[in-house]
Tab-separated table of C-alpha atoms in Angstrom:
chain	number	residue	atom	x	y	z
A	1	LYS	CA	8.860	0.048	25.811
A	2	ASN	CA	8.094	0.466	22.218
A	3	GLU	CA	5.090	-1.392	21.066
A	4	VAL	CA	7.168	-2.316	17.816
A	5	GLU	CA	10.784	-3.671	18.166
A	6	GLN	CA	13.126	-4.149	15.097
A	7	SER	CA	16.254	-6.041	14.896
A	8	PRO	CA	19.104	-5.389	13.914
A	9	GLN	CA	19.174	-1.557	14.331
A	10	ASN	CA	21.931	-1.441	11.806
A	11	LEU	CA	23.036	-3.942	9.127
A	12	THR	CA	25.938	-4.085	6.697
A	13	ALA	CA	26.122	-6.607	4.079
A	14	GLN	CA	28.017	-7.393	1.091
A	15	GLU	CA	26.463	-7.281	-2.377
A	16	GLY	CA	24.594	-10.402	-3.402
A	17	GLU	CA	23.989	-11.586	0.443
A	18	PHE	CA	20.515	-12.547	1.663
A	19	ILE	CA	19.276	-10.009	4.249
A	20	THR	CA	16.739	-10.617	7.051
A	21	ILE	CA	15.181	-7.772	9.147
A	22	ASN	CA	12.911	-8.672	11.860
A	23	CYS	CA	10.074	-6.999	13.551
A	24	SER	CA	8.196	-8.007	16.834
A	25	TYR	CA	5.114	-6.222	18.240
A	26	SER	CA	3.212	-6.427	21.266
A	27	VAL	CA	-0.170	-5.140	20.393
A	28	GLY	CA	-3.179	-6.707	18.550
A	29	ILE	CA	-3.113	-5.482	14.992
A	30	SER	CA	-5.252	-5.692	11.931
A	31	ALA	CA	-2.097	-5.085	9.489
A	32	LEU	CA	1.557	-4.706	9.352
A	33	HIS	CA	3.444	-2.308	7.033
A	34	TRP	CA	7.032	-2.350	5.833
A	35	LEU	CA	8.414	0.903	4.613
A	36	GLN	CA	11.540	1.908	3.009
A	37	GLN	CA	13.313	5.232	3.736
A	38	HIS	CA	15.901	6.262	1.276
A	39	PRO	CA	19.041	8.199	2.236
A	40	GLY	CA	17.461	11.222	0.576
A	41	GLY	CA	14.388	10.897	3.143
A	42	GLY	CA	11.570	9.898	0.835
A	43	ILE	CA	9.386	7.008	2.189
A	44	VAL	CA	8.061	4.216	-0.087
A	45	SER	CA	5.542	1.719	1.256
A	46	LEU	CA	6.856	-1.923	0.585
A	47	PHE	CA	4.215	-4.238	1.685
A	48	MET	CA	0.994	-4.387	3.773
A	49	LEU	CA	0.446	-7.613	5.463
A	50	SER	CA	-2.257	-9.353	7.513
A	51	SER	CA	-1.303	-12.745	7.319
A	52	GLY	CA	1.006	-15.319	5.230
A	53	LYS	CA	3.703	-14.064	2.853
A	54	LYS	CA	4.053	-11.442	0.163
A	55	LYS	CA	6.739	-11.183	-2.415
A	56	HIS	CA	7.673	-8.220	-4.755
A	57	GLY	CA	10.846	-8.680	-6.881
A	58	ARG	CA	13.713	-9.437	-4.535
A	59	LEU	CA	11.721	-8.606	-1.513
A	60	ILE	CA	9.741	-11.034	0.476
A	61	ALA	CA	7.691	-10.287	3.690
A	62	THR	CA	6.362	-12.780	5.939
A	63	ILE	CA	3.971	-12.388	9.038
A	64	ASN	CA	3.251	-14.909	11.903
A	65	ILE	CA	0.133	-13.379	13.748
A	66	GLN	CA	0.262	-16.008	16.600
A	67	GLU	CA	3.905	-15.208	17.483
A	68	LYS	CA	3.478	-11.357	16.571
A	69	HIS	CA	6.407	-11.349	14.508
A	70	SER	CA	7.279	-10.324	10.877
A	71	SER	CA	10.229	-10.490	8.527
A	72	LEU	CA	11.513	-8.775	5.726
A	73	HIS	CA	13.868	-10.561	3.445
A	74	ILE	CA	15.999	-9.245	0.470
A	75	THR	CA	17.637	-11.684	-1.798
A	76	ALA	CA	20.706	-10.841	-3.907
A	77	SER	CA	21.126	-7.592	-2.023
A	78	HIS	CA	22.340	-4.643	-4.125
A	79	PRO	CA	23.865	-1.349	-2.971
A	80	ARG	CA	20.660	0.298	-4.030
A	81	ASP	CA	18.754	-1.624	-1.361
A	82	SER	CA	20.914	0.727	1.040
A	83	ALA	CA	18.001	2.421	3.037
A	84	VAL	CA	16.266	2.583	6.395
A	85	TYR	CA	13.569	-0.230	6.693
A	86	ILE	CA	10.630	0.616	8.896
A	87	CYS	CA	8.165	-1.797	10.439
A	88	ALA	CA	4.738	-0.203	11.271
A	89	VAL	CA	1.617	-2.124	12.677
A	90	ARG	CA	-1.850	-0.888	12.279
A	91	LYS	CA	-4.141	-1.475	15.401
A	92	ASP	CA	-7.853	-0.575	15.523
A	93	GLY	CA	-9.133	1.915	13.008
A	94	ASN	CA	-6.203	3.883	11.803
A	95	GLN	CA	-3.859	4.001	14.657
A	96	PHE	CA	-0.445	2.947	13.783
A	97	TYR	CA	2.866	2.129	15.865
A	98	PHE	CA	6.210	2.606	14.291
A	99	GLY	CA	9.535	0.651	14.828
A	100	THR	CA	12.716	2.811	14.966
A	101	GLY	CA	13.881	1.327	11.701
A	102	THR	CA	16.735	-0.784	10.525
A	103	SER	CA	19.650	0.882	8.636
A	104	LEU	CA	20.841	-1.161	6.010
A	105	THR	CA	24.086	-0.607	4.077
A	106	VAL	CA	24.950	-2.951	1.007
A	107	ILE	CA	28.618	-2.785	-0.031
A	108	PRO	CA	29.639	-3.521	-3.304
B	1	ASP	CA	2.496	13.364	-11.717
B	2	THR	CA	3.238	13.424	-8.040
B	3	ALA	CA	0.906	11.365	-6.023
B	4	VAL	CA	1.278	13.009	-2.751
B	5	SER	CA	2.969	16.463	-2.706
B	6	GLN	CA	3.962	18.615	0.360
B	7	THR	CA	4.973	22.144	0.280
B	8	PRO	CA	7.404	23.546	1.138
B	9	LYS	CA	10.194	21.054	1.094
B	10	TYR	CA	12.324	23.134	3.540
B	11	LEU	CA	11.043	25.726	6.103
B	12	VAL	CA	13.346	27.704	8.378
B	13	THR	CA	11.905	30.028	10.809
B	14	GLN	CA	12.167	31.554	14.101
B	15	MET	CA	10.890	30.508	17.527
B	16	GLY	CA	7.394	32.052	18.217
B	17	ASN	CA	6.313	32.125	14.529
B	18	ASP	CA	3.224	30.491	13.044
B	19	LYS	CA	3.604	28.239	9.978
B	20	SER	CA	1.801	26.075	7.791
B	21	ILE	CA	2.692	22.979	5.713
B	22	LYS	CA	0.323	21.937	2.688
B	23	CYS	CA	-0.288	18.545	1.580
B	24	GLU	CA	-2.323	17.308	-1.308
B	25	GLN	CA	-2.905	13.970	-3.058
B	26	ASN	CA	-4.300	13.245	-6.487
B	27	LEU	CA	-4.976	9.611	-5.759
B	28	GLY	CA	-8.604	9.746	-4.857
B	29	HIS	CA	-7.813	8.355	-1.475
B	30	ASP	CA	-10.120	9.166	1.447
B	31	THR	CA	-7.583	8.942	4.343
B	32	MET	CA	-4.700	11.426	4.903
B	33	TYR	CA	-2.154	11.488	7.730
B	34	TRP	CA	0.559	13.475	9.082
B	35	TYR	CA	3.701	12.103	10.523
B	36	LYS	CA	6.646	13.490	12.522
B	37	GLN	CA	10.061	12.095	12.127
B	38	ASP	CA	12.511	13.277	14.853
B	39	SER	CA	16.114	13.602	14.864
B	40	LYS	CA	16.586	10.012	15.873
B	41	LYS	CA	14.690	9.151	12.704
B	42	PHE	CA	11.852	7.776	14.975
B	43	LEU	CA	8.374	8.235	12.992
B	44	LYS	CA	5.316	8.943	14.866
B	45	ILE	CA	1.759	9.444	13.628
B	46	MET	CA	0.263	12.823	14.536
B	47	PHE	CA	-3.096	12.941	12.896
B	48	SER	CA	-5.312	11.074	10.444
B	49	TYR	CA	-8.307	12.298	8.600
B	50	ASN	CA	-10.989	10.067	6.947
B	51	ASN	CA	-13.300	11.866	4.665
B	52	LYS	CA	-12.460	15.270	6.290
B	53	GLU	CA	-13.289	13.886	9.758
B	54	LEU	CA	-10.318	13.573	12.510
B	55	ILE	CA	-9.903	9.959	13.268
B	56	ILE	CA	-6.663	9.938	15.130
B	57	ASN	CA	-5.369	12.708	17.107
B	58	GLU	CA	-2.308	11.270	19.051
B	59	THR	CA	-0.838	13.312	21.901
B	60	VAL	CA	0.692	16.459	20.150
B	61	PRO	CA	0.402	20.022	21.545
B	62	ASN	CA	-2.693	21.798	20.533
B	63	ARG	CA	-0.393	24.309	18.878
B	64	PHE	CA	-0.537	21.755	16.007
B	65	SER	CA	-3.948	21.941	14.129
B	66	PRO	CA	-4.809	19.984	10.979
B	67	LYS	CA	-7.095	21.455	8.366
B	68	SER	CA	-8.781	19.471	5.777
B	69	PRO	CA	-10.778	21.625	3.338
B	70	ASP	CA	-11.520	18.505	1.225
B	71	LYS	CA	-10.649	14.919	0.936
B	72	ALA	CA	-7.625	15.724	-1.167
B	73	HIS	CA	-5.894	18.077	1.096
B	74	LEU	CA	-4.680	18.117	4.636
B	75	ASN	CA	-2.781	20.951	5.881
B	76	LEU	CA	-0.818	21.334	9.143
B	77	HIS	CA	-0.724	24.547	10.854
B	78	ILE	CA	1.659	25.122	13.634
B	79	ASN	CA	1.367	27.902	16.083
B	80	SER	CA	3.926	29.553	18.337
B	81	LEU	CA	6.762	27.196	17.017
B	82	GLU	CA	9.325	25.778	19.447
B	83	LEU	CA	12.972	24.514	19.007
B	84	GLY	CA	11.540	21.138	19.602
B	85	ASP	CA	9.257	21.304	16.704
B	86	SER	CA	12.250	20.938	14.590
B	87	ALA	CA	11.719	17.562	12.466
B	88	VAL	CA	10.808	16.212	9.184
B	89	TYR	CA	7.076	16.162	8.715
B	90	PHE	CA	5.613	13.516	6.314
B	91	CYS	CA	2.028	13.554	4.880
B	92	ALA	CA	0.648	10.181	3.613
B	93	SER	CA	-2.663	8.908	1.943
B	94	SER	CA	-4.431	5.808	1.661
B	95	HIS	CA	-7.781	4.278	0.800
B	96	TYR	CA	-9.214	3.320	4.141
B	97	PHE	CA	-10.927	-0.252	4.270
B	98	SER	CA	-10.195	-3.425	5.894
B	99	GLY	CA	-8.171	-4.902	2.883
B	100	GLU	CA	-5.269	-3.250	1.260
B	101	ASN	CA	-4.258	0.075	2.967
B	102	ILE	CA	-1.039	0.992	1.418
B	103	GLN	CA	0.159	4.509	2.217
B	104	TYR	CA	1.527	6.730	-0.306
B	105	PHE	CA	4.055	9.255	1.387
B	106	GLY	CA	5.148	12.755	0.376
B	107	ALA	CA	8.552	13.748	0.118
B	108	GLY	CA	8.512	15.276	3.517
B	109	THR	CA	8.991	18.879	4.833
B	110	ARG	CA	12.173	19.542	6.840
B	111	LEU	CA	11.313	22.218	9.562
B	112	SER	CA	13.982	23.892	11.253
B	113	VAL	CA	13.163	26.181	14.199
B	114	LEU	CA	15.862	28.879	15.218
């Protein structure tokens, strides 16, 4: 079993919809990262969270350390949000575990 | 200016060959990483270097040897390439401290072993 589980694996939404991607993990962590991988392959780091909530533009990330769960929300989704979103948790030192990603397609 | 740059972008080679992938960052970060993304898009960390010292070495074959000549560079050398080494390899860097640790990724190197 993977230490980091994401759901859903695939997600199709209409433009403008509110989107939620979930991440659950089973190890003790010092931080959690949300990454975005574009169709061309490039990876961008969106957020690093150790508690609470962060917002950047239309993206919101939350984490509940007690429940070992994080969510990534996209408000007013747009076709350019289409990408794979990857949850990664950082354990002790610099050890990382990655989820398998959620493939998001936003249809105009 | 590219923050994290990898070369080459594409690498096609025969089984048994030795190849290197180079990574350089101009962000002044003290930690660099190599990741492997397989055909199922699953991302795995391979190595991490902090100030030229190896701090993560996940279970990878010893045919893979990272080399860090200085804090700004972390090269990946692969000996005796095998078909299963075909993947996209990503380099990343960050500033390692207990606070913010956003990683910046290179564009990836797509390695195809024939």
